mmCIF file of C-alpha atoms in Angstrom:
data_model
loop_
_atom_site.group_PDB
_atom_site.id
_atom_site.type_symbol
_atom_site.label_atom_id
_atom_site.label_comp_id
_atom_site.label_asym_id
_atom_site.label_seq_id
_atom_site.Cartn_x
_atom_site.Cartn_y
_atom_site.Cartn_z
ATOM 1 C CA UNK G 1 84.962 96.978 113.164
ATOM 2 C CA UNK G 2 87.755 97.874 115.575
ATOM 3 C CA UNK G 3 90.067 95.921 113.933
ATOM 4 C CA UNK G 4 89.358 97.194 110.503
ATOM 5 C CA UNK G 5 90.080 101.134 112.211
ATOM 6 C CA UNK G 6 93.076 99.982 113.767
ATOM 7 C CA UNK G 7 94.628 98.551 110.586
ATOM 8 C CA UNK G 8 93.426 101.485 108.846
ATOM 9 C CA UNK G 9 94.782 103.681 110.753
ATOM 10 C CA UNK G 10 97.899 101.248 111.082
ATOM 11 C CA UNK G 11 98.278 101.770 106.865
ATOM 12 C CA UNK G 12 97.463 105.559 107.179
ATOM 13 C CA UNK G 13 100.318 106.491 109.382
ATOM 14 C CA UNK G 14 102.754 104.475 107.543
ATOM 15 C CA UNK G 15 101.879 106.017 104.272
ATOM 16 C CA UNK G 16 102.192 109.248 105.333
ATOM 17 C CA UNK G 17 105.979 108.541 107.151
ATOM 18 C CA UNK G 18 106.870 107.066 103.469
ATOM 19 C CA UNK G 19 105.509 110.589 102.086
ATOM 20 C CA UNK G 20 107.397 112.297 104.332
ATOM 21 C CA UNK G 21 110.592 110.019 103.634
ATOM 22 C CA UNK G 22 110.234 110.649 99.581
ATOM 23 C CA UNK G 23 109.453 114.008 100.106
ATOM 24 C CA UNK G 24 112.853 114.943 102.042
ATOM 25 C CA UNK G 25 114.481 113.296 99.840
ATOM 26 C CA UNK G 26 113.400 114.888 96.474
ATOM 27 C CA UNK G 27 113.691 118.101 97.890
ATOM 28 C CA UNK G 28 117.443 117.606 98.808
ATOM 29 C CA UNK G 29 117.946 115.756 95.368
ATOM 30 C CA UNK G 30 116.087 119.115 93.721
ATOM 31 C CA UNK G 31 118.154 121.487 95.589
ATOM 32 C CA UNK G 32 121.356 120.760 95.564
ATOM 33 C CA UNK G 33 122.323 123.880 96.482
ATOM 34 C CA UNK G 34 119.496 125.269 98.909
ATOM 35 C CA UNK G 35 122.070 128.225 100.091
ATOM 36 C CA UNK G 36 122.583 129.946 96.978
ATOM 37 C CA UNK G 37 118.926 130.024 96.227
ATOM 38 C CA UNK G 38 118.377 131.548 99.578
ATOM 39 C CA UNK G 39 121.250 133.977 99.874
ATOM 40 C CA UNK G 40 121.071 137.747 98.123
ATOM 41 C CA UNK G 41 122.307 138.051 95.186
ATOM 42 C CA UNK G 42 125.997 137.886 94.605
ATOM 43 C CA UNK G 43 126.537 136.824 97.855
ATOM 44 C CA UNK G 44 129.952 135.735 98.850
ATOM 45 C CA UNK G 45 131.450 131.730 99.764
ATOM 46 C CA UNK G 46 131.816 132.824 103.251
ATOM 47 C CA UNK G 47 127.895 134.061 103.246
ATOM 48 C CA UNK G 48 127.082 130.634 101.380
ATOM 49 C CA UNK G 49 128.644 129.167 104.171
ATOM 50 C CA UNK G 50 127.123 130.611 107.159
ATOM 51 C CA UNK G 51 123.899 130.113 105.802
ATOM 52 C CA UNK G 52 124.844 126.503 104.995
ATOM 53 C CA UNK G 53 125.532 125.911 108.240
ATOM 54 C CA UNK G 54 122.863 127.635 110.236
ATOM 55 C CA UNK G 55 120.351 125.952 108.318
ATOM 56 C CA UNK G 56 122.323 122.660 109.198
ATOM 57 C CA UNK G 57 122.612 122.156 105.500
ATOM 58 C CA UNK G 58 125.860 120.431 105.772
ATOM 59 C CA UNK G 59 124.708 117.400 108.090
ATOM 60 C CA UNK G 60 124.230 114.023 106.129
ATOM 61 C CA UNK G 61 120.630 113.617 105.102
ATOM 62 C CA UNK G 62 119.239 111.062 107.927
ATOM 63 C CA UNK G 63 120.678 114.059 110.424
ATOM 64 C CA UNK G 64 118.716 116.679 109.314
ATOM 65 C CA UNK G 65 115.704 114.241 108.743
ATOM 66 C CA UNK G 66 116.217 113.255 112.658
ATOM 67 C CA UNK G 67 116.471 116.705 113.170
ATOM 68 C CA UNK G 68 113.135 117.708 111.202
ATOM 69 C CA UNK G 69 111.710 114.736 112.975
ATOM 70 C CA UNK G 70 112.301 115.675 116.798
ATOM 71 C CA UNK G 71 113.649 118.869 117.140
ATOM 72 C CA UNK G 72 112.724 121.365 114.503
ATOM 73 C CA UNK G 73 114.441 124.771 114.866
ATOM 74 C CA UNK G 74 115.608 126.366 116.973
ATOM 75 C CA UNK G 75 113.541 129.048 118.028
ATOM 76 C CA UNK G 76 114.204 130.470 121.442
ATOM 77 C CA UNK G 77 115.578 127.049 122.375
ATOM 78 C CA UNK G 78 112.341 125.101 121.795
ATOM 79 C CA UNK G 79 111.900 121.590 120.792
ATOM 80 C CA UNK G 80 108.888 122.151 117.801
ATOM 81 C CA UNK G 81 109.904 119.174 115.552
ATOM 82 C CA UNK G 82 106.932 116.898 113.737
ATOM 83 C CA UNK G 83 106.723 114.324 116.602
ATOM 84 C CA UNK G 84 106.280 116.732 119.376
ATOM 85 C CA UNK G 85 103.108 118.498 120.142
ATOM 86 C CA UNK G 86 101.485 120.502 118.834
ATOM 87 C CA UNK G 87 103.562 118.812 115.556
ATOM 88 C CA UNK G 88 105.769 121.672 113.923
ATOM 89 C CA UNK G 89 106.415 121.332 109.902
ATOM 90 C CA UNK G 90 109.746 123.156 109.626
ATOM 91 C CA UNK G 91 110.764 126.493 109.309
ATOM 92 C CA UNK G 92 110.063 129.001 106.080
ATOM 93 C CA UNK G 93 113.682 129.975 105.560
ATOM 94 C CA UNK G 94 111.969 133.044 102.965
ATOM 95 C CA UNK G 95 109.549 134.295 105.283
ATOM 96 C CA UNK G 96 110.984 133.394 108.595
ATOM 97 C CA UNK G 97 107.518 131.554 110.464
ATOM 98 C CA UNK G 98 106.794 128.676 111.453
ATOM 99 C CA UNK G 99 104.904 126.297 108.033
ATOM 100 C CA UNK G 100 102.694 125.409 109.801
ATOM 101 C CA UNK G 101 101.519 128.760 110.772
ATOM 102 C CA UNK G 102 101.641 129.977 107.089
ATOM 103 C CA UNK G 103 99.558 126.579 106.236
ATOM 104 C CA UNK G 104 97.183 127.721 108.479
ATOM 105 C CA UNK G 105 96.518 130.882 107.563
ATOM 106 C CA UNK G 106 96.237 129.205 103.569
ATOM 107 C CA UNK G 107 93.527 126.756 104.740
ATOM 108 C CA UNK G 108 90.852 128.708 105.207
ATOM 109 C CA UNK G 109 90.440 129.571 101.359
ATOM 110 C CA UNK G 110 91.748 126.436 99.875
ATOM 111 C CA UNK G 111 88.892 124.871 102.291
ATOM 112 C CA UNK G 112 86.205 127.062 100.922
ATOM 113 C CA UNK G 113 86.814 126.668 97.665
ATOM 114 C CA UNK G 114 86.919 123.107 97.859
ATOM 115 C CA UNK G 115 83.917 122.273 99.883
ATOM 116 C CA UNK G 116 81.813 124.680 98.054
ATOM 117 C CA UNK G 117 83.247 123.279 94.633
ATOM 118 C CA UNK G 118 82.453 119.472 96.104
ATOM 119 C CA UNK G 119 78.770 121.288 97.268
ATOM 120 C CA UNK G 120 78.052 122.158 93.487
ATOM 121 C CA UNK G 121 79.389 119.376 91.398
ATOM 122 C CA UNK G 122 77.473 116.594 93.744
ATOM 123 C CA UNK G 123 74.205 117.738 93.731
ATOM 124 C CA UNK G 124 74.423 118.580 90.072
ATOM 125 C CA UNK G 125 75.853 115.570 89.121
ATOM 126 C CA UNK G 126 73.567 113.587 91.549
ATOM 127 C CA UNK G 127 70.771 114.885 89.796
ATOM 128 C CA UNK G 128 71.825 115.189 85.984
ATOM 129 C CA UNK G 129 72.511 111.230 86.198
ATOM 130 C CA UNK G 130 69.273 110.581 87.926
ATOM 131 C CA UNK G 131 67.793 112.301 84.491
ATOM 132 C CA UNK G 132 70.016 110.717 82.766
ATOM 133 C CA UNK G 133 69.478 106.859 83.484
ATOM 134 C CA UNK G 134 65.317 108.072 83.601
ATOM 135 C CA UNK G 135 65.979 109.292 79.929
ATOM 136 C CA UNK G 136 68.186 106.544 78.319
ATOM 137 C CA UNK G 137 68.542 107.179 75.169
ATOM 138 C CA UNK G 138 66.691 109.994 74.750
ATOM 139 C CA UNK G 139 67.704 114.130 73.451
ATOM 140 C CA UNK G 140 67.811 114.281 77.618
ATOM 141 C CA UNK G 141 70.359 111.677 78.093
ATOM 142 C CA UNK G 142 72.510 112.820 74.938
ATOM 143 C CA UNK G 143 72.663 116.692 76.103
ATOM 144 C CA UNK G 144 73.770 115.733 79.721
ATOM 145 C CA UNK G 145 76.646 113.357 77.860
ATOM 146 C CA UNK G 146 77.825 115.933 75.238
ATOM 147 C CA UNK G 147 77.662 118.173 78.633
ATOM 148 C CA UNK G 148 79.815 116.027 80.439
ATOM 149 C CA UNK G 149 82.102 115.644 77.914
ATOM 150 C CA UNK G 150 83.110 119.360 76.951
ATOM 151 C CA UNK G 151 83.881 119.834 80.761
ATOM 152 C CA UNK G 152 86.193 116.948 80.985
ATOM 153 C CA UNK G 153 88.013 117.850 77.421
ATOM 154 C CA UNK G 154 87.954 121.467 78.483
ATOM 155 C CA UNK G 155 90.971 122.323 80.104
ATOM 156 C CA UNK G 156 90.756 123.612 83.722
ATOM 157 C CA UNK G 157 92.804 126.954 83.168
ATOM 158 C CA UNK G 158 90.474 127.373 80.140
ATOM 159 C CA UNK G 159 87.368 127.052 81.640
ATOM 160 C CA UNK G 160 88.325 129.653 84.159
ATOM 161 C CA UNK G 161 89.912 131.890 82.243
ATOM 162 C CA UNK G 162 86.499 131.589 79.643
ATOM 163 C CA UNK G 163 84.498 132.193 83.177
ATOM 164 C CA UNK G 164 85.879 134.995 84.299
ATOM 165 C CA UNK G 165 86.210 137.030 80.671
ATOM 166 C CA UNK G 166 82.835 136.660 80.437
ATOM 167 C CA UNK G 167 80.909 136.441 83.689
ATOM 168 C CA UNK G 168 83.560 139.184 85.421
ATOM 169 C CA UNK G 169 85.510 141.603 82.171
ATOM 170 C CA UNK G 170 82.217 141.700 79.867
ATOM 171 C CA UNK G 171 79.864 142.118 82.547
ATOM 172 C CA UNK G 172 82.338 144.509 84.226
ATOM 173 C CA UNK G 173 82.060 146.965 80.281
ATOM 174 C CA UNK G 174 78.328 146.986 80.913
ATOM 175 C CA UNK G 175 78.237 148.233 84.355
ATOM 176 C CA UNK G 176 76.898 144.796 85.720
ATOM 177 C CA UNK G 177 79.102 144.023 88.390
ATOM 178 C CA UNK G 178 77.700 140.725 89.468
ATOM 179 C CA UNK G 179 81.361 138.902 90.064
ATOM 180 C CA UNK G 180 84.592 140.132 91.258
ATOM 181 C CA UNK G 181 87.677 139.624 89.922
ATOM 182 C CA UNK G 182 89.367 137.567 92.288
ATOM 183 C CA UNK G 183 90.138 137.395 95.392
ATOM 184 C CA UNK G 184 89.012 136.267 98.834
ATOM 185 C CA UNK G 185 86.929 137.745 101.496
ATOM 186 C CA UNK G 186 86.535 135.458 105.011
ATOM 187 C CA UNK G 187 82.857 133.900 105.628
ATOM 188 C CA UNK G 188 83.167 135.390 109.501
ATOM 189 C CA UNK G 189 83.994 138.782 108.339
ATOM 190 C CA UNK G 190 81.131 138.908 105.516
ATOM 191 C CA UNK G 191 79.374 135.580 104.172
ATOM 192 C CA UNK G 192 77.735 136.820 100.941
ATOM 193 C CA UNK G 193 81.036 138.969 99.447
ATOM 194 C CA UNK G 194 82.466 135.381 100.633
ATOM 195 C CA UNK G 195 80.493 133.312 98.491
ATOM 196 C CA UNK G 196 80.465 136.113 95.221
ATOM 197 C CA UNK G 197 84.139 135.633 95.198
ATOM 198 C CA UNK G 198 84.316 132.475 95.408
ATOM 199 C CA UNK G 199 81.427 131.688 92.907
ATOM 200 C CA UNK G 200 83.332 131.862 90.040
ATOM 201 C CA UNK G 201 86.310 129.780 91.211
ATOM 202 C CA UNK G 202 83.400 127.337 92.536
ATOM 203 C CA UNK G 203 81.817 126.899 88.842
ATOM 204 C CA UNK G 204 85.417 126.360 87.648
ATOM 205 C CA UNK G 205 85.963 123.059 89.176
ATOM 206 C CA UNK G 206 82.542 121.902 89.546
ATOM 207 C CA UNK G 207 82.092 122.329 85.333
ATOM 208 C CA UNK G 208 85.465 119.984 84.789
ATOM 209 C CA UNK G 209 83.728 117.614 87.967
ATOM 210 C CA UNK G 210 80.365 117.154 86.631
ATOM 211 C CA UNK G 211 81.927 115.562 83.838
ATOM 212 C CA UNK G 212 82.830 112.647 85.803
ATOM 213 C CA UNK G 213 80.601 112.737 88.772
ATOM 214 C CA UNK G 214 77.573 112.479 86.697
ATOM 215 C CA UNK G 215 78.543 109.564 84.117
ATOM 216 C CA UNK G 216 79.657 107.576 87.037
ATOM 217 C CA UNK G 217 76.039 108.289 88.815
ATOM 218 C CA UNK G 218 74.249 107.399 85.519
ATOM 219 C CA UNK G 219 76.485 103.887 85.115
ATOM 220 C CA UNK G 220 75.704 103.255 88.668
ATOM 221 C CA UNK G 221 72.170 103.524 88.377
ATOM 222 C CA UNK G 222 71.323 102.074 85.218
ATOM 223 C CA UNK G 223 73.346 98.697 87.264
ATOM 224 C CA UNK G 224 70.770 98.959 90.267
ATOM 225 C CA UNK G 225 67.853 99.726 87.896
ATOM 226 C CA UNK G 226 68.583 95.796 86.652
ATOM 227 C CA UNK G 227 68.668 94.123 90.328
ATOM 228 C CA UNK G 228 65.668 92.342 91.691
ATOM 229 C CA UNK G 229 64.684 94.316 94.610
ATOM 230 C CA UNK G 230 64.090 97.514 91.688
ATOM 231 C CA UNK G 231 61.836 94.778 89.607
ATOM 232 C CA UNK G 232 59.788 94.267 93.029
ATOM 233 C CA UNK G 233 59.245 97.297 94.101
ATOM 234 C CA UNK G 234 58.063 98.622 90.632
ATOM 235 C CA UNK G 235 55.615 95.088 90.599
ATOM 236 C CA UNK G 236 54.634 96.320 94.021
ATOM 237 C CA UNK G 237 53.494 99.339 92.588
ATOM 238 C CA UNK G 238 56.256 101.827 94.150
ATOM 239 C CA UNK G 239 56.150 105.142 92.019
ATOM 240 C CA UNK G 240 58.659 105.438 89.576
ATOM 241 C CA UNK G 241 60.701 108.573 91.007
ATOM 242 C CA UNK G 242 60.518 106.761 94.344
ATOM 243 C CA UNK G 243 62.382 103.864 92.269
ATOM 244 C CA UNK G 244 64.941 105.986 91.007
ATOM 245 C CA UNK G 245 65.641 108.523 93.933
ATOM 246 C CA UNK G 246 64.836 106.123 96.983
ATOM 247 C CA UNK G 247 65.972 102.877 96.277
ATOM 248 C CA UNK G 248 68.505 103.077 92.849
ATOM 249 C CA UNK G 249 70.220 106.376 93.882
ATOM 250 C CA UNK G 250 71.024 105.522 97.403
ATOM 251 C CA UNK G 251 72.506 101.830 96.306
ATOM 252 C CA UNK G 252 74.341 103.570 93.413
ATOM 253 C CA UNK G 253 76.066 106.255 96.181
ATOM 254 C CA UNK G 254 78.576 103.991 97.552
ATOM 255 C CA UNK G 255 81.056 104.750 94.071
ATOM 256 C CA UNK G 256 80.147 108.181 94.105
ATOM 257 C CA UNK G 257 81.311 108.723 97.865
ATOM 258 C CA UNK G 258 84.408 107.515 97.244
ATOM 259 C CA UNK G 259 85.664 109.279 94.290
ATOM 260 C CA UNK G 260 83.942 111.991 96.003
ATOM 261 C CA UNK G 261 86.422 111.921 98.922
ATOM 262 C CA UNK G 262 89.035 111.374 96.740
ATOM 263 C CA UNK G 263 88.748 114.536 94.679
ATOM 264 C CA UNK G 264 87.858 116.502 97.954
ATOM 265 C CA UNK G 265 91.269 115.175 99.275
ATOM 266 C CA UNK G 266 93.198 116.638 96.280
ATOM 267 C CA UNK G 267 91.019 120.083 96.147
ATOM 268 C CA UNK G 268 92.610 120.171 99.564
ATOM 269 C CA UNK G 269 96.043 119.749 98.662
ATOM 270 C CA UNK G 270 95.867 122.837 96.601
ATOM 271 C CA UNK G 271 93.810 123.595 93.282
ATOM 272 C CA UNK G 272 96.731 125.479 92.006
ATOM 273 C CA UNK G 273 95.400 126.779 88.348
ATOM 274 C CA UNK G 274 91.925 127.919 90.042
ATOM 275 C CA UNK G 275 93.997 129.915 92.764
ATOM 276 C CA UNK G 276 96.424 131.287 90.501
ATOM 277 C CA UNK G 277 93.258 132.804 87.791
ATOM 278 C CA UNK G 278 91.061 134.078 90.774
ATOM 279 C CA UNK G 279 94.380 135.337 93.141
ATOM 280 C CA UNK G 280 93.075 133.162 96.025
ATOM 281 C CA UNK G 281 95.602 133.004 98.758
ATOM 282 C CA UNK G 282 95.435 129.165 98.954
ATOM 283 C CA UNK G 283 97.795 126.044 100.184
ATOM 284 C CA UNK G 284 98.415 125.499 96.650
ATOM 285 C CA UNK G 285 99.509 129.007 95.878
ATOM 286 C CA UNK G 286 101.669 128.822 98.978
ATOM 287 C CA UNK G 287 103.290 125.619 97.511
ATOM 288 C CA UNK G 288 104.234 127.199 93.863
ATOM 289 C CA UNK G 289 105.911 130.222 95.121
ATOM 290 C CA UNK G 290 108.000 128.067 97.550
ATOM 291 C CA UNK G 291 109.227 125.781 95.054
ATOM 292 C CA UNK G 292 109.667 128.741 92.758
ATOM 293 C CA UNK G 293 111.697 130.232 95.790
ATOM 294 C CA UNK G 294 113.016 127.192 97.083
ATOM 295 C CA UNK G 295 111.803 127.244 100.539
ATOM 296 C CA UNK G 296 111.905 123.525 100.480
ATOM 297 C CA UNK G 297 110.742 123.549 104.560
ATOM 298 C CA UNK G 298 107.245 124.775 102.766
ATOM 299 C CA UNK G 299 107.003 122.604 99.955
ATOM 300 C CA UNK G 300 108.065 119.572 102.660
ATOM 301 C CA UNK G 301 104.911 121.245 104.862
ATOM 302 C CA UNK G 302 102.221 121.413 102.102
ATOM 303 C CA UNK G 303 103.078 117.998 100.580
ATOM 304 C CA UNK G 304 102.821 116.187 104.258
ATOM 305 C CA UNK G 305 99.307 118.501 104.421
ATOM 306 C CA UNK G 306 98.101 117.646 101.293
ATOM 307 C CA UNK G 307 99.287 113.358 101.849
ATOM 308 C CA UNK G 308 97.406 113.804 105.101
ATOM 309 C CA UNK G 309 94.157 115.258 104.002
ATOM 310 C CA UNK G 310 94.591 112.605 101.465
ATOM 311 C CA UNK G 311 94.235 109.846 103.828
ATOM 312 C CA UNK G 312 92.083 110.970 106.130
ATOM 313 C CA UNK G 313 90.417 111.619 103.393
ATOM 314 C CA UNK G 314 90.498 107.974 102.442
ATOM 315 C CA UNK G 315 89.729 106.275 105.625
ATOM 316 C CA UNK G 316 86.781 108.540 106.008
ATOM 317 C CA UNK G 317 85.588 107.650 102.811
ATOM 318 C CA UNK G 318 86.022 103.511 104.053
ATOM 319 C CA UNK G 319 84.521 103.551 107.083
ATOM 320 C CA UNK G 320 81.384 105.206 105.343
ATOM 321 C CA UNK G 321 81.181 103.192 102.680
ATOM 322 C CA UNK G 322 82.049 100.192 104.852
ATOM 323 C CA UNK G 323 79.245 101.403 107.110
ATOM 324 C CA UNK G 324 76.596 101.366 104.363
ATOM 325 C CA UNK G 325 77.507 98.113 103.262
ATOM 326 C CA UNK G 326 75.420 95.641 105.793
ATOM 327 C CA UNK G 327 77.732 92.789 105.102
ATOM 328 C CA UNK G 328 80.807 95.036 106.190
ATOM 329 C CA UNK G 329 79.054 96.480 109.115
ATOM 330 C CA UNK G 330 80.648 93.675 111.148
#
């Protein structure tokens, strides 16, 4: 087993140097011109130039990759680059901070939303494909599909848009003021305003979730219902919701955790549409209005964030799986 972490953690760091690598890259290749995006309007060649300059813009690109690397800027004669510690990822040129101070003021939203999203659409679609495998082929079974379905065709943007006409602007005419608008309030600073405003942004991604979580859960458990072990216990008289929520749901987890952590890890990197409808202050929010702006430092930042949560993500997701797996235990 401590080989297998070692080489996983071997293969994480690598991937995420090679996402740093691209990502430098594309961003210099997508602004060719970083100073004239981030001078005032009409400025001069000579203001071009300073800027240019002070931003080390004119270095060859493995310079200012170095310099990203193991320096960072220079603030009050600092070193604050991504190998030192605490790492540093760059320097907003738009709003003069540190990234990875902005990033971490984003998090806190962009991790509520997705770990109350991932709370939602798992134990919904844990239990809708229990039903569903118990019900084969019955009205049950066909609902939950034609369910599933319309939230996966369903457009993201759509459904949110759909949620909050009706559950927040109709409501709203009648004087039932159940959701807000948008927004975000902090769980320390008031825990149930926290979860109303998040509740609709919550239902948004669990609805288009669901879609998948569940059919996978059903597949997966109509495969265990066939193994041996299932045919004992049912000849050994084991109740039949014991069958399907004891032994067939916990074999049939293993998929689930996995795409699981896999659609936790991108939540995390920023679920831009949901952010943008409900005006949550997220990572992904940060992202689009520094590409927009071309404050490439925080784009660089919030990809690297987003690639990291991403593996993590993934190794978490191995070792678990790995651990459940008695012949992998090892």
């Amino acid at each position: 087993m401590i080989t297998y972490l070692l080489r996983q953690a071997s293969r994480a760091l690598t991937t995420l140097l090679i996402v740093l690598v691209i990502a430098f890259g594309l961003t210099r290749v997508a602004y060719r011109d970083p100073a004239a995006v981030l001078a005032p309007r009409n400025a001069d060649q000579r203001t071009l130039d300073g800027i240019t300059r002070a931003l080390r813009l004119d270095e060859p690109w493995y310079l200012q990759l170095w310099h990203y690397l193991y320096r960072g800027p220079d603030i009050q004669g600092a070193e604050m680059g991504l190998f030192h510690w605490p790492p540093a990822l760059g320097y907003s040129f738009r709003q003069q901070r540190p990234v990875t101070e902005l990033i971490l003021e984003k998090i806190p939203a962009t991790l509520s939303l997705a770990l109350g999203a991932v709370v939602i659409w798992m134990a919904l679609s844990l239990l809708f494909g229990v039903i569903a495998a118990r019900r084969r082929d019955t009205w049950v079974d066909h609902g939950l599909s034609v369910f599933s379905y319309t939230g996966l065709s369903v457009p993201t943007f759509l459904t949110g848009i759909l949620l909050a006409y009706f559950l927040y602007f109709k409501l709203s005419t009648y004087g039932i003021r159940w959701f807000p608008g948008g927004g975000y309030v902090p769980l320390a600073e008031d825990p149930f305003q926290w979860a109303r405003h998040l509740l609709l942004p919550w239902l948004t991604i669990a609805i288009a979730e669901i879609g998948v979580f569940q059919r996978v859960v059903r597949a997966n458990m109509l495969d265990v219902l066939g193994a041996d072990y299932i045919r004992t216990a049912r000849a050994k008289g084991v109740s039949e919701r014991r069958v399907h929520f004891d032994h067939a749901l916990g074999a049939a987890l293993n998929p689930v955790i996995t795409l699981g952590g896999l659609e936790l890890a991108a939540l995390m990197g920023g679920a831009i549409v949901t952010e943008q409808i409900f005006g949550l202050d997220g990572v992904g929010r940060l992202a689009v209005e520094a590409a927009v702006g071309g404050d490439f430092p925080v784009v660089i930042g919030t990809t690297i964030l987003a690639s990291a949560v991403f593996v993590v993500s993934t190794f978490v997701v191995d070792v678990i799986t790995r651990l459940r797996d008695p012949s992998g235990a090892t």
